[in-house]
Amino acid sequence: MKKDIAIMADPDTVTGFMLGGIKSGFPVHNKDESKTTLKQLVDDGYSIIITTEKIGDELREDITKYTSKALPMIIEVPDKSGSHKRETDPMNELIKRVIGVEMVK
């Protein structure tokens, strides 16, 4: 597995992360393109994949399948429109999976 980080998101979010130093950026425009790109990033061995909450919600089943192992770690961040309310917090679930306890109730 590579030790690389990739960002897969809308073009504006990808540009922002690449300006911040992420070298591998993959702009996507719809759900089908997101699904294909996510599979390719996992197959290519990226260890950390950053995506937006919106894409994360669209691809929840795929993300759950890919994150059943330790790597890749798929991190969801707000996009340019900001964070939105969700039933479960994927970041909280990620922390719980990695360290084994729930940090915040």
PDB file of C-alpha atoms in Angstrom:
ATOM      1  CA  MET A   1       0.000   0.000   0.000  1.00  0.00           C
ATOM      2  CA  LYS A   2       1.264   3.458  -0.888  1.00  0.00           C
ATOM      3  CA  LYS A   3       1.712   6.040   1.797  1.00  0.00           C
ATOM      4  CA  ASP A   4       0.153   8.686  -0.437  1.00  0.00           C
ATOM      5  CA  ILE A   5      -2.729  11.041   0.217  1.00  0.00           C
ATOM      6  CA  ALA A   6      -5.335  11.845  -2.433  1.00  0.00           C
ATOM      7  CA  ILE A   7      -8.223  14.305  -2.582  1.00  0.00           C
ATOM      8  CA  MET A   8     -11.342  13.353  -4.549  1.00  0.00           C
ATOM      9  CA  ALA A   9     -13.962  16.087  -4.583  1.00  0.00           C
ATOM     10  CA  ASP A  10     -15.535  18.880  -6.582  1.00  0.00           C
ATOM     11  CA  PRO A  11     -13.010  20.915  -8.613  1.00  0.00           C
ATOM     12  CA  ASP A  12     -12.948  23.856  -6.168  1.00  0.00           C
ATOM     13  CA  THR A  13     -12.239  21.667  -3.151  1.00  0.00           C
ATOM     14  CA  VAL A  14      -9.550  19.740  -5.040  1.00  0.00           C
ATOM     15  CA  THR A  15      -7.879  23.009  -6.051  1.00  0.00           C
ATOM     16  CA  GLY A  16      -7.890  24.251  -2.443  1.00  0.00           C
ATOM     17  CA  PHE A  17      -6.291  21.078  -1.109  1.00  0.00           C
ATOM     18  CA  MET A  18      -3.702  21.032  -3.881  1.00  0.00           C
ATOM     19  CA  LEU A  19      -2.790  24.638  -3.077  1.00  0.00           C
ATOM     20  CA  GLY A  20      -2.355  23.397   0.500  1.00  0.00           C
ATOM     21  CA  GLY A  21       0.169  20.771  -0.575  1.00  0.00           C
ATOM     22  CA  ILE A  22      -1.776  17.623  -1.500  1.00  0.00           C
ATOM     23  CA  LYS A  23      -0.117  16.330  -4.675  1.00  0.00           C
ATOM     24  CA  SER A  24      -2.786  13.911  -5.960  1.00  0.00           C
ATOM     25  CA  GLY A  25      -6.087  15.595  -6.803  1.00  0.00           C
ATOM     26  CA  PHE A  26      -9.019  14.040  -8.591  1.00  0.00           C
ATOM     27  CA  PRO A  27     -11.920  16.375  -9.446  1.00  0.00           C
ATOM     28  CA  VAL A  28     -15.260  14.604  -9.915  1.00  0.00           C
ATOM     29  CA  HIS A  29     -18.557  15.971 -11.187  1.00  0.00           C
ATOM     30  CA  ASN A  30     -21.221  13.335 -10.452  1.00  0.00           C
ATOM     31  CA  LYS A  31     -21.955  10.201  -8.428  1.00  0.00           C
ATOM     32  CA  ASP A  32     -20.892   7.734 -11.141  1.00  0.00           C
ATOM     33  CA  GLU A  33     -17.574   9.495 -11.653  1.00  0.00           C
ATOM     34  CA  SER A  34     -17.060   9.613  -7.862  1.00  0.00           C
ATOM     35  CA  LYS A  35     -17.747   5.890  -7.513  1.00  0.00           C
ATOM     36  CA  THR A  36     -15.326   4.990 -10.322  1.00  0.00           C
ATOM     37  CA  THR A  37     -12.613   7.325  -9.017  1.00  0.00           C
ATOM     38  CA  LEU A  38     -12.915   6.035  -5.446  1.00  0.00           C
ATOM     39  CA  LYS A  39     -12.515   2.438  -6.623  1.00  0.00           C
ATOM     40  CA  GLN A  40      -9.470   3.425  -8.693  1.00  0.00           C
ATOM     41  CA  LEU A  41      -7.860   5.238  -5.744  1.00  0.00           C
ATOM     42  CA  VAL A  42      -8.374   2.201  -3.507  1.00  0.00           C
ATOM     43  CA  ASP A  43      -7.020  -0.120  -6.226  1.00  0.00           C
ATOM     44  CA  ASP A  44      -4.011   2.181  -6.705  1.00  0.00           C
ATOM     45  CA  GLY A  45      -3.191   1.783  -3.014  1.00  0.00           C
ATOM     46  CA  TYR A  46      -3.697   5.276  -1.600  1.00  0.00           C
ATOM     47  CA  SER A  47      -3.607   5.049   2.189  1.00  0.00           C
ATOM     48  CA  ILE A  48      -5.545   8.271   2.885  1.00  0.00           C
ATOM     49  CA  ILE A  49      -8.371   9.462   0.659  1.00  0.00           C
ATOM     50  CA  ILE A  50     -10.006  12.796   1.439  1.00  0.00           C
ATOM     51  CA  THR A  51     -13.462  13.493   0.049  1.00  0.00           C
ATOM     52  CA  THR A  52     -16.388  15.768   0.827  1.00  0.00           C
ATOM     53  CA  GLU A  53     -19.312  14.983   3.102  1.00  0.00           C
ATOM     54  CA  LYS A  54     -21.654  15.221   0.108  1.00  0.00           C
ATOM     55  CA  ILE A  55     -19.726  12.575  -1.831  1.00  0.00           C
ATOM     56  CA  GLY A  56     -19.392  10.498   1.328  1.00  0.00           C
ATOM     57  CA  ASP A  57     -23.154  10.460   1.763  1.00  0.00           C
ATOM     58  CA  GLU A  58     -23.631   9.450  -1.893  1.00  0.00           C
ATOM     59  CA  LEU A  59     -21.096   6.606  -1.649  1.00  0.00           C
ATOM     60  CA  ARG A  60     -21.758   5.429   1.918  1.00  0.00           C
ATOM     61  CA  GLU A  61     -21.996   1.706   1.014  1.00  0.00           C
ATOM     62  CA  ASP A  62     -18.745   1.781  -0.969  1.00  0.00           C
ATOM     63  CA  ILE A  63     -16.910   3.720   1.739  1.00  0.00           C
ATOM     64  CA  THR A  64     -18.089   1.285   4.400  1.00  0.00           C
ATOM     65  CA  LYS A  65     -16.870  -1.632   2.272  1.00  0.00           C
ATOM     66  CA  TYR A  66     -13.445  -0.083   1.615  1.00  0.00           C
ATOM     67  CA  THR A  67     -12.862   0.998   5.214  1.00  0.00           C
ATOM     68  CA  SER A  68     -13.547  -2.413   6.731  1.00  0.00           C
ATOM     69  CA  LYS A  69      -9.737  -2.801   6.878  1.00  0.00           C
ATOM     70  CA  ALA A  70      -7.232  -0.452   8.504  1.00  0.00           C
ATOM     71  CA  LEU A  71      -6.353   1.176   5.183  1.00  0.00           C
ATOM     72  CA  PRO A  72      -7.413   3.078   3.235  1.00  0.00           C
ATOM     73  CA  MET A  73      -8.573   5.727   5.636  1.00  0.00           C
ATOM     74  CA  ILE A  74     -11.327   7.761   3.953  1.00  0.00           C
ATOM     75  CA  ILE A  75     -11.787  11.165   5.545  1.00  0.00           C
ATOM     76  CA  GLU A  76     -14.843  13.301   4.818  1.00  0.00           C
ATOM     77  CA  VAL A  77     -14.588  17.083   5.040  1.00  0.00           C
ATOM     78  CA  PRO A  78     -17.118  19.855   4.375  1.00  0.00           C
ATOM     79  CA  ASP A  79     -17.126  21.333   0.880  1.00  0.00           C
ATOM     80  CA  LYS A  80     -17.291  25.039   0.001  1.00  0.00           C
ATOM     81  CA  SER A  81     -20.971  25.196   1.016  1.00  0.00           C
ATOM     82  CA  GLY A  82     -20.112  24.130   4.570  1.00  0.00           C
ATOM     83  CA  SER A  83     -20.949  21.195   6.796  1.00  0.00           C
ATOM     84  CA  HIS A  84     -24.409  19.677   6.901  1.00  0.00           C
ATOM     85  CA  LYS A  85     -26.256  17.793   9.625  1.00  0.00           C
ATOM     86  CA  ARG A  86     -26.075  14.012   9.411  1.00  0.00           C
ATOM     87  CA  GLU A  87     -27.390  11.094  11.462  1.00  0.00           C
ATOM     88  CA  THR A  88     -23.926   9.673  12.085  1.00  0.00           C
ATOM     89  CA  ASP A  89     -20.582  11.428  12.101  1.00  0.00           C
ATOM     90  CA  PRO A  90     -18.092   9.525   9.929  1.00  0.00           C
ATOM     91  CA  MET A  91     -15.139  11.244  11.618  1.00  0.00           C
ATOM     92  CA  ASN A  92     -16.367  10.087  15.035  1.00  0.00           C
ATOM     93  CA  GLU A  93     -16.815   6.567  13.641  1.00  0.00           C
ATOM     94  CA  LEU A  94     -13.290   6.678  12.186  1.00  0.00           C
ATOM     95  CA  ILE A  95     -11.793   7.715  15.540  1.00  0.00           C
ATOM     96  CA  LYS A  96     -13.790   5.022  17.298  1.00  0.00           C
ATOM     97  CA  ARG A  97     -12.556   2.399  14.825  1.00  0.00           C
ATOM     98  CA  VAL A  98      -8.915   3.495  15.057  1.00  0.00           C
ATOM     99  CA  ILE A  99      -8.554   3.865  18.836  1.00  0.00           C
ATOM    100  CA  GLY A 100     -11.338   1.556  19.922  1.00  0.00           C
ATOM    101  CA  VAL A 101     -13.357   3.956  22.089  1.00  0.00           C
ATOM    102  CA  GLU A 102     -15.927   6.658  21.510  1.00  0.00           C
ATOM    103  CA  MET A 103     -14.412  10.057  22.304  1.00  0.00           C
ATOM    104  CA  VAL A 104     -17.566  12.206  22.394  1.00  0.00           C
ATOM    105  CA  LYS A 105     -21.156  11.292  23.104  1.00  0.00           C
TER     106      LYS A 105
END
